[in-house]
């Protein structure tokens, strides 16, 4: 265990004017508070914060950050309080310690919403002070180093969240050395068999090529000496997870890999980087397509280097990374190499990042996504997408550089430039040629976006794009389109209600009564009417409170060529333009289960006209719409059904339908739900038992996706009404084996 003086000496090596008093006080305070607490390994608990502090000294962080590392578990695990830490160490350190305390453990396997919300907390805390992230990463690294002492059932979960969140986040912040170690430690716990296989193969290769790395180092070094260039050449064998990931992504066997060894060439200046590149390329052949210049176009995490692969000494493929000492420091320490810390005497000052830090820019863009309003699961998905993706660099016609994840499309490019450009995108020119919007962009592409003022991004784009920003924007646009649809339907409903009473309707007339309707703007109120959340007669009464004939007038639809047509399923159809003899017609159901596969003929209409439910079904309590299908009758959809978007431009096919269910009617109606449950023996039996206990029928059940951890079940049900369905969904969600339950409308 590291001694007090050893900690001070570590910091003094890179910061001679270290505040020794602060470190000593934090060391003693943490030691006293943790007292006789022990870790799962049996070691004194204080050994953990000391190791976290030691990791941060390797990153050359200031004494305030080291003090936070020593104290980071005191509020959560001891009698320490925020007020006490503020008094002893200052509000700055107290705020950081409390911020770390509030970030609870992420849980990938079960509660996704909780995990997403905690990721939000983590990123928001980082946005206030990046030192929170640095301490959190060091904390996770030490926990991974001692993972063998954790119960086996928890190891995989901790390793997965490390691979999913912490390792890529360290990479995004440019801390490559930490990322590699986190990945290696997680890999050996997630897939032990693969780890041991790859590690064994690498050991065999290293033994067979024992002298190869030294030989190549010597040849490269001699070449640079001949050319009068001062350079340090260092070779290394790639890590097991890096090799495994490449084998997986490119579907290669270990024997097919040709660049397991990599070499770094460290020089003094940027000019020397390009000089070294020229020297190497003049001596050995270049492997086509394997050259990348991250000096002229740095990665978003500030990584700068030249990458090239040559057929070098001994006819071996050799991957070279050419960089300066400063670039190497940034590659190892990432944002920590850019941190500008104020002196401890500067009260209220926190750690700031250099304005030139691209890593910080990415972080700020990610934080901005928090204000979009997506649900937590969407935010988590978007953030993970951007954490995992490598990059391509493209240009606008004016030469602006746009960095995108690998696999990005012109749609992603358009949204990266500006949300309005993405929303109005209808096509793209790539390097002067019109190309499909699904084209994957490559490094160096010049992209010109073609726009139209009447374009609305289709929901299908969400499956094409790869950036979180594009997906969030498309979902916002889709929600806006649905809101517009509801608003239009609500306006038509109100127009009929106001017309029956002989009163005018305008959006202006609704504004003064919005507060009585519980909405902030007219469009929201209209959309609520369209969704069935707000009754049209209530809106009329709010606008004309003294009108006495509203209800009477509303009961005379026959004067306007409408009539009510009741079906045995409890539906009232209001059909326009039929004769008096037809108004007496009644609907009778041909089959009695109302499940959508058996139709209901309606007399008084075409002999072939039938009524059926759409694929997702509909239940009493849903706001429903009928769509006239030429030659096939009427299909009933809930207003939320995405199928209705197909008929936005065909208003003549829309039929107004209302439920009119007798209390004694015990018919069941079709609905569809998607259940995501843990893939374990007995899960299906638990789900079926809950469904049976709720007096619900299962008409059909299919496994739509089976993964290692989860199973997705699409269940067609028959329930009495919306209340019955919602009660069943709540009961299913309460099962420990069930992760999510959502209703499907298609």
XYZ file of C-alpha atoms in Angstrom:
746
model
C 0.000 0.000 0.000
C 1.343 3.417 -0.989
C 2.688 5.524 1.850
C 1.809 9.160 2.438
C 5.247 10.469 1.484
C 5.306 8.257 -1.640
C 2.131 9.911 -2.918
C 3.600 13.382 -2.412
C 6.835 12.363 -4.167
C 4.906 11.029 -7.156
C 3.201 14.394 -7.688
C 6.404 16.370 -7.042
C 8.090 14.657 -9.981
C 5.879 16.547 -12.466
C 4.667 19.412 -10.229
C 7.504 20.634 -7.973
C 5.310 23.293 -6.307
C 2.766 20.716 -5.124
C 0.481 21.650 -2.231
C 1.772 19.007 0.178
C -0.546 20.101 2.970
C -3.633 19.348 0.860
C -2.429 15.867 -0.074
C -1.402 15.025 3.488
C -4.730 16.210 4.900
C -6.737 14.222 2.309
C -4.607 11.106 2.899
C -5.088 11.209 6.670
C -8.810 12.070 6.450
C -9.546 9.170 4.053
C -7.486 6.793 6.195
C -9.420 7.773 9.344
C -12.868 7.654 7.710
C -12.449 4.270 6.033
C -10.922 2.921 9.223
C -11.178 -0.865 9.386
C -13.351 -1.251 6.263
C -12.151 -3.980 3.901
C -12.657 -4.800 0.233
C -13.891 -8.101 -1.207
C -10.246 -9.146 -1.533
C -9.723 -8.723 2.210
C -7.401 -5.727 1.714
C -8.014 -2.544 3.731
C -10.562 -0.413 1.880
C -8.210 2.576 1.897
C -6.033 0.688 -0.604
C -8.651 1.398 -3.295
C -8.669 5.232 -3.164
C -4.872 5.130 -2.855
C -4.585 3.080 -6.051
C -7.018 5.410 -7.820
C -4.835 8.344 -6.760
C -1.735 6.495 -8.004
C -3.333 5.984 -11.440
C -4.051 9.709 -11.646
C -0.458 10.580 -10.746
C 0.592 8.556 -13.810
C -1.619 10.942 -15.797
C 0.199 13.879 -14.115
C -2.920 15.445 -12.649
C -2.880 18.209 -10.070
C -3.110 17.800 -6.307
C -6.796 18.822 -6.194
C -7.717 15.914 -8.455
C -5.515 13.554 -6.436
C -7.287 14.725 -3.260
C -10.684 14.035 -4.876
C -9.483 10.510 -5.727
C -8.531 9.925 -2.087
C -11.913 11.183 -0.889
C -14.204 9.894 -3.658
C -15.849 7.128 -1.568
C -16.011 8.901 1.774
C -19.507 10.413 1.469
C -21.016 7.189 0.135
C -19.270 4.658 2.381
C -18.370 6.484 5.592
C -19.795 9.038 8.031
C -18.309 11.924 6.030
C -20.656 14.660 4.796
C -20.469 17.220 2.021
C -20.486 20.047 4.560
C -17.535 18.534 6.414
C -15.501 18.097 3.217
C -16.366 21.659 2.144
C -15.097 22.967 5.439
C -11.848 20.970 5.394
C -10.965 20.990 1.704
C -13.034 23.726 0.061
C -16.272 23.773 -1.949
C -14.533 22.864 -5.215
C -13.300 19.500 -3.919
C -16.554 18.958 -2.002
C -18.596 19.450 -5.182
C -16.478 16.957 -7.116
C -16.668 14.311 -4.379
C -20.446 14.706 -4.136
C -20.762 14.553 -7.930
C -18.944 11.232 -7.968
C -21.107 9.963 -5.112
C -24.318 10.702 -7.023
C -23.252 8.715 -10.077
C -24.522 5.257 -9.228
C -23.352 2.052 -10.837
C -24.615 1.492 -14.358
C -26.608 -1.675 -15.008
C -26.475 -2.934 -18.573
C -28.229 -6.242 -18.205
C -31.512 -5.271 -16.594
C -32.786 -1.725 -16.115
C -31.872 0.128 -19.312
C -33.750 3.279 -18.324
C -31.831 3.471 -15.040
C -28.560 2.920 -16.891
C -29.391 5.651 -19.378
C -30.325 8.102 -16.649
C -27.056 7.426 -14.845
C -25.126 7.987 -18.057
C -26.897 11.326 -18.327
C -25.768 12.165 -14.765
C -22.214 11.131 -15.547
C -21.980 13.257 -18.687
C -23.644 16.254 -17.051
C -21.207 16.024 -14.159
C -18.332 15.832 -16.639
C -19.627 18.929 -18.420
C -19.188 20.899 -15.183
C -15.694 19.582 -14.505
C -13.807 17.013 -16.548
C -11.948 15.834 -13.436
C -15.098 13.883 -12.512
C -14.553 11.733 -15.589
C -10.839 11.258 -14.939
C -11.433 10.096 -11.353
C -14.323 7.884 -12.452
C -12.199 6.210 -15.133
C -9.333 5.630 -12.679
C -11.820 4.216 -10.186
C -13.168 1.805 -12.798
C -9.660 0.799 -13.899
C -8.648 -0.244 -10.395
C -11.936 -2.099 -9.900
C -11.273 -4.004 -13.128
C -7.739 -4.848 -11.991
C -9.211 -6.505 -8.878
C -12.284 -8.024 -10.532
C -11.296 -11.580 -9.623
C -12.393 -10.878 -6.034
C -15.955 -10.026 -7.136
C -18.586 -12.825 -7.079
C -18.715 -14.593 -10.493
C -22.324 -13.591 -11.181
C -21.339 -9.894 -11.049
C -18.117 -10.047 -13.048
C -19.728 -10.301 -16.475
C -22.075 -7.388 -15.803
C -19.243 -5.146 -14.598
C -17.047 -6.189 -17.537
C -19.862 -5.510 -20.018
C -20.560 -2.026 -18.708
C -16.812 -1.359 -18.834
C -16.659 -2.455 -22.478
C -19.906 -0.649 -23.344
C -19.341 2.671 -21.590
C -16.043 3.286 -19.835
C -13.504 1.936 -22.338
C -14.970 3.798 -25.346
C -15.471 6.921 -23.220
C -11.777 6.815 -22.294
C -11.008 6.472 -25.996
C -13.215 9.422 -26.873
C -11.344 11.483 -24.319
C -8.082 10.440 -25.978
C -6.764 8.340 -23.073
C -5.693 5.440 -25.273
C -3.495 3.624 -22.766
C -6.340 3.427 -20.288
C -8.797 2.386 -22.979
C -6.582 -0.509 -24.059
C -6.167 -1.773 -20.500
C -9.908 -1.506 -19.767
C -10.694 -3.422 -22.957
C -8.189 -6.159 -22.168
C -9.500 -6.618 -18.635
C -13.121 -6.617 -19.789
C -12.397 -8.992 -22.698
C -10.922 -11.690 -20.483
C -14.029 -11.632 -18.271
C -16.654 -11.400 -21.022
C -15.233 -14.051 -23.336
C -12.604 -15.978 -21.410
C -12.265 -18.715 -24.030
C -11.620 -16.264 -26.872
C -9.202 -14.270 -24.701
C -7.132 -17.336 -23.864
C -7.142 -18.522 -27.498
C -5.954 -15.181 -28.889
C -3.431 -14.700 -26.079
C -2.013 -18.169 -26.757
C -1.730 -17.466 -30.472
C 0.030 -14.153 -29.780
C 2.485 -15.901 -27.433
C 3.293 -18.482 -30.115
C 3.765 -15.739 -32.703
C 5.989 -13.753 -30.353
C 8.158 -16.804 -29.724
C 8.420 -17.577 -33.440
C 9.369 -13.962 -34.217
C 11.475 -13.326 -31.140
C 14.107 -11.330 -32.997
C 11.857 -9.789 -35.662
C 10.787 -6.704 -33.699
C 14.381 -5.947 -32.678
C 15.559 -6.431 -36.281
C 12.958 -4.034 -37.697
C 13.701 -1.470 -34.968
C 17.389 -1.629 -35.850
C 16.813 -1.273 -39.622
C 14.456 1.682 -39.208
C 16.748 3.411 -36.702
C 19.783 2.922 -38.975
C 17.860 4.350 -41.910
C 16.975 7.516 -39.996
C 20.585 7.918 -38.785
C 21.789 7.680 -42.409
C 19.379 10.459 -43.374
C 20.362 12.642 -40.419
C 16.969 12.463 -38.703
C 16.813 12.057 -34.937
C 14.084 9.515 -34.194
C 13.203 6.908 -31.584
C 11.748 3.654 -32.961
C 9.822 1.336 -30.665
C 8.021 -1.837 -31.698
C 5.198 -3.623 -29.912
C 2.806 -6.503 -30.358
C -0.878 -5.593 -30.501
C -3.204 -6.385 -27.605
C -5.438 -9.461 -27.572
C -8.728 -7.530 -27.749
C -7.479 -5.346 -30.619
C -6.570 -8.490 -32.561
C -9.874 -10.200 -31.711
C -11.919 -7.146 -32.740
C -10.154 -7.016 -36.101
C -10.729 -10.736 -36.642
C -14.428 -10.261 -35.896
C -14.980 -7.101 -37.950
C -13.152 -8.375 -41.034
C -14.045 -12.069 -40.678
C -10.386 -13.119 -40.649
C -8.646 -16.018 -38.988
C -5.603 -15.321 -36.824
C -3.314 -16.708 -39.535
C -4.723 -14.189 -42.049
C -3.705 -11.190 -39.951
C -0.669 -9.484 -41.411
C -0.059 -6.526 -39.093
C 0.026 -7.910 -35.559
C 3.205 -5.904 -34.906
C 3.197 -2.111 -34.831
C 6.028 0.436 -34.598
C 6.035 3.995 -33.317
C 8.495 6.536 -34.670
C 8.883 9.484 -32.300
C 10.458 12.666 -33.704
C 10.883 16.253 -32.548
C 8.608 18.316 -34.826
C 5.653 18.027 -37.216
C 8.010 18.685 -40.124
C 10.121 15.739 -38.974
C 6.995 13.539 -39.073
C 6.562 14.156 -42.805
C 10.302 13.851 -43.391
C 10.319 10.455 -41.653
C 7.337 9.394 -43.775
C 9.190 10.293 -46.959
C 12.300 8.413 -45.874
C 10.300 5.257 -45.160
C 8.257 5.417 -48.362
C 11.374 5.913 -50.473
C 12.902 2.745 -49.038
C 9.914 0.344 -48.845
C 6.672 -0.244 -50.756
C 3.443 1.148 -49.323
C 0.375 -1.043 -48.821
C -2.413 0.732 -50.794
C -5.282 2.179 -48.778
C -3.411 1.989 -45.476
C -2.240 5.609 -45.196
C -3.935 8.046 -42.793
C -2.824 11.541 -41.891
C -4.243 12.446 -38.496
C -1.845 15.383 -38.159
C -3.500 17.525 -40.816
C -6.952 16.165 -39.842
C -6.855 15.210 -36.132
C -9.418 12.885 -34.632
C -12.130 14.362 -32.428
C -10.310 13.125 -29.332
C -7.234 15.225 -30.291
C -5.280 12.201 -31.494
C -2.617 13.248 -34.014
C -0.288 10.918 -35.865
C 0.582 9.598 -39.313
C -0.338 5.962 -39.960
C 1.114 3.981 -42.829
C 1.684 0.303 -43.574
C 4.689 -0.843 -45.593
C 6.100 -4.104 -46.874
C 9.227 -3.559 -44.855
C 12.263 -5.435 -43.603
C 12.137 -9.244 -43.983
C 9.211 -8.726 -46.410
C 6.901 -8.311 -43.432
C 3.892 -6.010 -43.395
C 4.784 -3.348 -40.851
C 2.340 -0.781 -39.451
C 4.038 2.517 -38.575
C 2.785 5.387 -36.442
C 4.815 8.584 -36.821
C 4.342 11.358 -34.263
C 6.070 13.931 -32.079
C 6.720 13.565 -28.352
C 3.860 15.960 -27.609
C 1.511 13.917 -29.819
C 2.593 10.799 -27.955
C 1.824 12.468 -24.643
C -1.648 13.463 -25.852
C -2.237 9.937 -27.194
C -1.405 8.455 -23.795
C -3.077 10.981 -21.505
C -5.787 12.499 -23.726
C -7.701 15.373 -22.171
C -5.427 15.244 -19.126
C -2.598 16.503 -21.335
C -4.711 19.593 -22.177
C -6.015 20.401 -18.709
C -5.183 23.900 -17.526
C -5.398 24.017 -13.750
C -5.586 27.175 -11.690
C -3.567 27.557 -8.543
C -5.266 26.413 -5.362
C -5.374 30.024 -4.220
C -7.748 30.940 -7.049
C -11.031 30.384 -5.270
C -13.919 29.033 -7.294
C -11.782 28.040 -10.262
C -12.207 24.528 -11.681
C -10.308 22.495 -14.211
C -10.733 23.781 -17.706
C -9.898 22.182 -21.004
C -8.009 23.884 -23.737
C -10.347 25.497 -26.262
C -8.417 23.613 -28.925
C -9.473 20.255 -27.450
C -11.579 18.370 -29.964
C -12.418 15.816 -27.284
C -14.076 18.542 -25.272
C -16.022 19.680 -28.351
C -17.395 16.161 -28.800
C -18.331 16.061 -25.126
C -20.179 19.367 -25.355
C -22.098 18.155 -28.438
C -23.086 15.011 -26.557
C -24.253 17.077 -23.581
C -26.393 19.175 -25.946
C -28.272 15.993 -26.864
C -29.606 15.942 -23.294
C -31.820 18.929 -24.061
C -33.424 17.331 -27.105
C -36.045 15.561 -24.998
C -35.510 11.993 -26.212
C -36.376 9.292 -23.728
C -33.449 7.862 -21.716
C -33.190 4.691 -23.815
C -32.882 6.738 -27.031
C -30.164 8.908 -25.493
C -28.259 5.841 -24.316
C -28.485 4.271 -27.774
C -27.299 7.447 -29.513
C -24.391 7.950 -27.119
C -23.239 4.353 -27.456
C -23.355 4.636 -31.238
C -21.021 7.610 -31.159
C -18.750 6.110 -28.512
C -18.091 3.006 -30.559
C -17.664 4.404 -34.058
C -14.362 5.179 -35.712
C -14.267 8.219 -37.991
C -14.208 9.376 -41.589
C -13.419 12.942 -42.653
C -15.485 14.597 -45.389
C -15.722 18.116 -46.785
C -18.431 20.554 -47.782
C -18.125 22.230 -51.221
C -16.651 25.248 -49.395
C -13.938 23.122 -47.794
C -15.359 22.813 -44.263
C -14.155 19.606 -42.605
C -16.878 17.359 -41.159
C -15.865 14.409 -38.949
C -18.360 11.534 -38.904
C -18.494 7.973 -37.559
C -17.357 5.291 -39.990
C -20.312 4.061 -42.016
C -21.999 7.482 -42.049
C -24.275 8.462 -44.934
C -24.980 11.795 -46.665
C -27.972 12.123 -44.316
C -25.614 12.035 -41.331
C -23.424 14.580 -43.114
C -26.397 16.907 -43.694
C -27.430 16.804 -40.029
C -23.811 17.302 -38.923
C -23.713 20.562 -40.898
C -27.080 21.800 -39.569
C -30.382 20.270 -38.470
C -32.344 22.330 -41.027
C -30.144 21.004 -43.824
C -30.807 17.443 -42.675
C -34.571 18.000 -42.421
C -34.744 19.388 -45.978
C -32.288 16.941 -47.594
C -33.619 15.171 -50.707
C -30.388 14.041 -52.341
C -26.617 14.349 -52.375
C -23.681 14.778 -54.710
C -20.552 12.931 -53.644
C -17.432 14.138 -55.448
C -19.642 15.807 -58.063
C -21.833 12.768 -58.801
C -25.414 12.285 -57.629
C -25.392 9.256 -55.346
C -28.033 7.457 -53.233
C -28.573 8.745 -49.712
C -27.673 5.299 -48.370
C -24.109 5.582 -49.738
C -21.428 5.075 -47.093
C -19.041 8.013 -47.031
C -15.292 7.538 -47.324
C -12.360 9.656 -46.145
C -11.858 12.712 -48.343
C -15.315 12.714 -49.947
C -16.721 16.096 -50.902
C -20.440 16.077 -50.171
C -23.016 18.545 -51.497
C -26.530 18.253 -50.051
C -29.522 18.808 -52.343
C -32.492 20.360 -50.526
C -36.218 20.952 -50.924
C -38.446 23.228 -48.884
C -41.311 20.704 -48.881
C -39.251 17.747 -47.683
C -40.069 16.010 -44.405
C -37.539 13.397 -43.229
C -39.199 9.956 -43.496
C -39.104 7.735 -40.383
C -37.257 5.058 -42.421
C -34.166 7.300 -42.376
C -33.689 6.376 -38.739
C -32.598 2.899 -39.847
C -30.076 4.358 -42.321
C -28.181 6.913 -40.256
C -25.475 6.101 -37.711
C -25.045 9.341 -35.731
C -27.017 10.120 -32.608
C -27.646 13.694 -33.774
C -29.266 12.527 -37.013
C -31.412 9.916 -35.277
C -32.581 12.395 -32.659
C -33.464 14.975 -35.331
C -35.360 12.426 -37.427
C -37.349 11.307 -34.398
C -38.153 14.921 -33.552
C -39.325 15.505 -37.114
C -41.410 12.323 -37.008
C -43.034 13.416 -33.754
C -43.713 16.832 -35.278
C -45.319 15.170 -38.307
C -47.506 12.993 -36.084
C -48.449 16.064 -34.039
C -49.363 17.851 -37.258
C -51.504 14.881 -38.270
C -53.299 14.899 -34.917
C -53.685 18.667 -35.125
C -55.246 18.459 -38.586
C -57.631 15.737 -37.486
C -58.508 17.739 -34.369
C -59.257 20.814 -36.485
C -61.611 18.820 -38.730
C -63.403 17.401 -35.670
C -63.834 20.880 -34.153
C -65.003 22.340 -37.456
C -67.868 19.821 -37.561
C -68.786 20.464 -33.912
C -68.776 24.253 -34.320
C -70.598 24.000 -37.666
C -73.437 21.960 -36.154
C -73.948 24.737 -33.619
C -73.750 27.420 -36.309
C -70.724 29.068 -34.747
C -67.466 30.119 -36.446
C -64.137 28.511 -35.552
C -60.644 29.944 -35.907
C -57.332 29.361 -34.238
C -57.507 32.901 -32.848
C -60.774 32.102 -31.053
C -59.068 29.238 -29.213
C -56.167 31.270 -27.813
C -58.065 33.015 -24.969
C -59.356 29.704 -23.563
C -56.150 27.633 -23.787
C -55.582 27.896 -20.039
C -59.032 26.371 -19.449
C -58.206 23.525 -21.807
C -54.900 22.795 -20.067
C -52.639 23.501 -23.056
C -50.032 26.133 -23.848
C -50.643 26.635 -27.560
C -53.366 26.075 -30.138
C -51.599 23.251 -31.976
C -51.247 21.248 -28.753
C -54.954 21.666 -28.040
C -55.920 20.622 -31.570
C -53.618 17.593 -31.373
C -55.244 16.618 -28.058
C -58.649 16.680 -29.745
C -57.265 14.569 -32.592
C -55.889 12.015 -30.120
C -59.197 11.870 -28.265
C -57.693 13.334 -25.078
C -59.886 16.443 -25.325
C -63.621 16.260 -26.181
C -64.683 18.594 -28.988
C -67.858 19.627 -27.113
C -65.701 20.710 -24.145
C -63.675 22.951 -26.451
C -66.869 24.429 -27.861
C -68.223 25.066 -24.364
C -64.961 26.806 -23.406
C -65.177 29.142 -26.430
C -68.967 29.722 -26.158
C -69.795 29.145 -22.470
C -73.271 30.711 -22.769
C -74.414 28.643 -25.740
C -77.276 26.391 -24.576
C -77.948 24.309 -27.676
C -74.503 22.738 -28.137
C -75.402 19.267 -26.952
C -78.766 19.234 -28.743
C -77.253 20.335 -32.033
C -74.521 17.771 -31.731
C -77.115 15.004 -31.679
C -78.485 15.801 -35.154
C -75.911 14.453 -37.585
C -78.624 13.114 -39.901
C -79.393 16.656 -41.080
C -75.918 16.814 -42.578
C -76.076 13.477 -44.393
C -74.361 11.481 -41.602
C -75.821 8.519 -39.751
C -74.719 6.163 -36.998
C -74.149 2.552 -37.965
C -73.695 0.206 -34.999
C -71.826 -3.078 -35.270
C -72.027 -6.028 -32.908
C -68.429 -5.353 -31.938
C -69.480 -2.124 -30.268
C -68.422 0.334 -32.996
C -70.416 3.288 -34.289
C -69.614 4.255 -37.889
C -70.560 7.724 -39.063
C -70.831 7.454 -42.841
C -71.617 10.402 -45.154
C -73.970 10.815 -48.089
C -76.314 7.787 -47.782
C -80.095 7.758 -48.459
C -82.849 7.589 -45.821
C -83.499 3.913 -46.453
C -79.881 3.195 -45.679
C -79.995 5.086 -42.378
C -82.010 2.247 -40.850
C -79.407 -0.325 -41.833
C -77.659 -2.264 -39.050
C -74.359 -4.080 -38.993
C -74.223 -7.742 -38.024
C -71.043 -9.612 -37.350
C -70.232 -12.676 -39.424
C -67.952 -14.240 -36.760
C -67.920 -13.658 -33.053
C -64.340 -13.181 -31.853
C -63.508 -9.745 -33.259
C -59.830 -10.573 -33.604
C -59.213 -8.915 -36.939
C -59.064 -12.150 -38.939
C -62.866 -12.545 -38.876
C -64.677 -9.656 -40.524
C -68.030 -7.961 -39.908
C -70.314 -7.326 -42.957
C -72.262 -4.070 -42.911
C -75.667 -4.161 -44.533
C -76.754 -1.200 -46.592
C -73.274 -0.917 -48.141
C -71.557 -2.867 -50.869
C -72.241 -6.589 -50.422
C -68.502 -7.236 -50.215
C -67.822 -4.503 -47.635
C -66.413 -5.887 -44.404
C -64.934 -4.374 -41.260
C -61.721 -5.686 -39.749
C -59.032 -4.578 -37.346
C -55.518 -3.615 -38.478
C -52.493 -5.809 -37.664
C -51.943 -4.299 -34.218
C -55.618 -4.482 -33.259
C -57.662 -1.900 -31.357
C -59.472 -1.977 -28.008
C -62.273 0.084 -26.420
C -60.695 3.196 -25.001
C -58.456 3.729 -28.044
C -59.094 6.737 -30.254
C -59.783 4.932 -33.531
C -60.123 5.720 -37.235
C -61.527 3.665 -40.090
C -59.876 3.522 -43.499
C -62.019 2.600 -46.493
C -60.228 -0.091 -48.500
C -61.634 -0.233 -52.075
C -63.065 -3.658 -52.644
C -62.058 -4.830 -49.153
C -64.257 -2.875 -46.709
C -63.078 -0.879 -43.714
C -59.930 -1.392 -41.630
C -59.925 -0.069 -38.065
C -56.705 1.460 -36.667
C -55.826 3.211 -33.388
C -54.924 6.823 -34.054
C -51.307 6.008 -33.012
C -50.905 3.448 -35.796
C -48.054 4.276 -38.194
C -50.181 2.734 -40.953
C -52.306 5.901 -41.018
C -49.443 7.977 -42.424
C -49.992 6.189 -45.730
C -53.376 7.901 -46.053
C -52.485 11.471 -45.059
C -53.091 12.650 -48.610
C -56.354 10.656 -49.021
C -58.831 12.272 -46.568
C -61.817 10.852 -48.466
C -60.911 7.368 -47.235
C -60.988 8.328 -43.542
C -64.142 7.312 -41.633
C -65.072 8.615 -38.195
C -65.534 5.718 -35.735
C -66.399 5.715 -32.047
C -66.661 2.921 -29.482
C -70.118 2.373 -28.005
C -69.641 -0.618 -25.703
C -72.437 -1.927 -23.527
C -71.273 -2.540 -19.947
C -72.544 -6.112 -20.159
C -70.595 -6.759 -23.368
C -67.767 -9.175 -22.512
C -66.321 -9.488 -25.993
C -62.562 -9.341 -26.160
C -60.635 -7.248 -28.658
C -57.212 -7.658 -30.305
C -54.032 -5.931 -29.138
C -50.351 -6.618 -29.670
C -47.449 -6.156 -27.230
C -43.675 -6.633 -27.464
C -42.151 -8.174 -24.335
C -38.373 -8.043 -23.799
C -37.360 -10.562 -21.143
C -34.191 -12.119 -19.791
C -33.268 -15.228 -21.761
C -33.524 -17.768 -18.958
C -35.438 -21.000 -18.269
C -38.945 -20.347 -16.937
C -39.298 -16.794 -18.290
C -41.953 -17.707 -20.864
C -43.888 -19.653 -18.209
C -43.892 -16.575 -15.913
C -45.206 -14.364 -18.714
C -47.912 -16.881 -19.656
C -48.965 -17.267 -16.021
C -49.457 -13.510 -15.579
C -51.466 -13.320 -18.818
C -53.698 -16.233 -17.771
C -54.249 -14.793 -14.278
C -55.487 -11.522 -15.800
C -58.193 -13.372 -17.809
C -56.521 -12.419 -21.058
C -56.355 -14.684 -24.096
C -53.116 -15.245 -26.025
C -54.027 -15.626 -29.685
C -50.490 -15.840 -31.030
C -46.943 -15.676 -29.637
C -43.687 -15.544 -31.586
C -40.045 -15.102 -30.635
C -38.876 -12.266 -32.863
C -35.299 -12.052 -31.580
C -33.309 -14.292 -29.296
C -29.951 -13.035 -28.019
C -27.546 -14.255 -25.368
C -29.130 -12.100 -22.666
C -32.595 -11.197 -23.949
C -35.565 -12.656 -25.792
C -38.129 -10.488 -27.581
C -41.647 -11.942 -27.695
C -44.388 -10.537 -29.930
C -47.699 -11.438 -28.293
C -51.154 -11.052 -29.875
C -53.692 -10.714 -27.050
C -57.467 -10.437 -26.627
C -58.549 -8.052 -23.883
C -61.767 -6.352 -22.828
C -60.635 -2.732 -23.088
C -57.719 -0.308 -22.736
C -57.862 -0.401 -18.931
C -57.609 -4.191 -18.990
C -54.639 -3.998 -21.400
C -52.791 -1.382 -19.322
C -53.261 -3.437 -16.148
C -51.765 -6.472 -17.894
C -48.783 -4.443 -19.169
C -48.138 -3.137 -15.641
C -48.256 -6.674 -14.226
C -45.802 -7.916 -16.873
C -43.402 -5.035 -16.193
C -43.419 -5.958 -12.501
C -41.839 -9.336 -13.263
C -38.106 -9.400 -12.432
C -37.450 -11.429 -15.582
C -39.052 -8.767 -17.821
C -37.061 -5.736 -18.966
C -39.617 -3.830 -21.080
C -43.192 -4.181 -22.334
C -44.540 -1.934 -25.052
C -47.669 -1.907 -27.119
C -47.219 -2.377 -30.864
C -49.637 -0.693 -33.246
C -48.656 -2.457 -36.454
